[in-house]
Amino acid sequence: MALGNLRDLYQQVILEHYKKPRHRGRTSPVHRQQRGHNPSCGDTIELTLCLNEDRDRIESIRFEGEGCAISMASADLMADAVQGKTVAEALAMVETFQAMMKGDQEFPKAHRKLNVMQGVSQFPVRIKCANLTWHALRAALERTEDWEGTKPEPEGVTDQADAFISTESE
């Protein structure tokens, strides 16, 4: 396939997931919740996860938020890929995705659809857009307690993912 055709295919997949996301909304119940914000462009994401009884497998994942086509498509593609995975498998996928954004790795055949995001690595200012949801996923999965919707966040702190995203040097 010619490079131009491949680029067009990648753009089509990104636009398809941006315009018609399959995983928009909130899970019920919510076992983990994480917000992420990219202050350099204004993208925001809120992930909710429903885990199995042992809290070691993602049964359902949904997102809400606003942002560019890259950030929203990345969220939808990520949700497709990690649903049904163990927490360990999902965290490994976060590592692979972030390595891919640096040009160091790509996903194996089973998750090749995620490789459409590889083209983003050619545009350093857009890497944070693609990585936003993956950072939020890591923060959500690394928590050990279930989310309680009644707990207010501490004053002046937006959330863990915000701090992580805004200081990440990609």
mmCIF file with all atom_site columns, C-alpha atoms in Angstrom, residues 70 74 95-105 114-122 124 126-131 134 170:
data_model
loop_
_atom_site.group_PDB
_atom_site.id
_atom_site.type_symbol
_atom_site.label_atom_id
_atom_site.label_alt_id
_atom_site.label_comp_id
_atom_site.label_asym_id
_atom_site.label_entity_id
_atom_site.label_seq_id
_atom_site.pdbx_PDB_ins_code
_atom_site.Cartn_x
_atom_site.Cartn_y
_atom_site.Cartn_z
_atom_site.occupancy
_atom_site.B_iso_or_equiv
_atom_site.pdbx_formal_charge
_atom_site.auth_seq_id
_atom_site.auth_comp_id
_atom_site.auth_asym_id
_atom_site.auth_atom_id
_atom_site.pdbx_PDB_model_num
ATOM 1  C CA . ILE A 1 70  ? -6.846 12.524 18.088 1.00 0.00 ? 70  ILE A CA 1
ATOM 2  C CA . SER A 1 74  ? -7.435 7.480  21.119 1.00 0.00 ? 74  SER A CA 1
ATOM 3  C CA . GLU A 1 95  ? 3.495  0.940  28.234 1.00 0.00 ? 95  GLU A CA 1
ATOM 4  C CA . THR A 1 96  ? 3.353  -0.274 24.625 1.00 0.00 ? 96  THR A CA 1
ATOM 5  C CA . PHE A 1 97  ? 1.261  2.705  23.538 1.00 0.00 ? 97  PHE A CA 1
ATOM 6  C CA . GLN A 1 98  ? 3.600  5.207  25.158 1.00 0.00 ? 98  GLN A CA 1
ATOM 7  C CA . ALA A 1 99  ? 6.616  3.481  23.597 1.00 0.00 ? 99  ALA A CA 1
ATOM 8  C CA . MET A 1 100 ? 4.837  3.625  20.243 1.00 0.00 ? 100 MET A CA 1
ATOM 9  C CA . MET A 1 101 ? 4.377  7.381  20.645 1.00 0.00 ? 101 MET A CA 1
ATOM 10 C CA . LYS A 1 102 ? 8.152  7.618  21.019 1.00 0.00 ? 102 LYS A CA 1
ATOM 11 C CA . GLY A 1 103 ? 8.660  5.519  17.875 1.00 0.00 ? 103 GLY A CA 1
ATOM 12 C CA . ASP A 1 104 ? 10.114 2.609  19.840 1.00 0.00 ? 104 ASP A CA 1
ATOM 13 C CA . GLN A 1 105 ? 7.425  -0.043 19.448 1.00 0.00 ? 105 GLN A CA 1
ATOM 14 C CA . LEU A 1 114 ? -4.072 0.830  17.775 1.00 0.00 ? 114 LEU A CA 1
ATOM 15 C CA . ASN A 1 115 ? -1.135 1.268  15.406 1.00 0.00 ? 115 ASN A CA 1
ATOM 16 C CA . VAL A 1 116 ? -3.164 3.854  13.473 1.00 0.00 ? 116 VAL A CA 1
ATOM 17 C CA . MET A 1 117 ? -2.114 6.253  16.216 1.00 0.00 ? 117 MET A CA 1
ATOM 18 C CA . GLN A 1 118 ? 1.553  5.805  15.227 1.00 0.00 ? 118 GLN A CA 1
ATOM 19 C CA . GLY A 1 119 ? 1.301  8.662  12.766 1.00 0.00 ? 119 GLY A CA 1
ATOM 20 C CA . VAL A 1 120 ? 0.723  11.055 15.667 1.00 0.00 ? 120 VAL A CA 1
ATOM 21 C CA . SER A 1 121 ? 4.327  10.557 16.757 1.00 0.00 ? 121 SER A CA 1
ATOM 22 C CA . GLN A 1 122 ? 5.385  12.623 13.727 1.00 0.00 ? 122 GLN A CA 1
ATOM 23 C CA . PRO A 1 124 ? 5.289  16.127 18.840 1.00 0.00 ? 124 PRO A CA 1
ATOM 24 C CA . ARG A 1 126 ? -0.081 16.087 19.348 1.00 0.00 ? 126 ARG A CA 1
ATOM 25 C CA . ILE A 1 127 ? 1.525  13.233 21.297 1.00 0.00 ? 127 ILE A CA 1
ATOM 26 C CA . LYS A 1 128 ? -0.020 14.521 24.525 1.00 0.00 ? 128 LYS A CA 1
ATOM 27 C CA . CYS A 1 129 ? -3.432 14.437 22.847 1.00 0.00 ? 129 CYS A CA 1
ATOM 28 C CA . ALA A 1 130 ? -3.033 10.756 22.015 1.00 0.00 ? 130 ALA A CA 1
ATOM 29 C CA . ASN A 1 131 ? -1.503 9.875  25.400 1.00 0.00 ? 131 ASN A CA 1
ATOM 30 C CA . TRP A 1 134 ? -3.731 6.284  28.409 1.00 0.00 ? 134 TRP A CA 1
ATOM 31 C CA . GLU A 1 170 ? 6.685  13.913 25.788 1.00 0.00 ? 170 GLU A CA 1
#
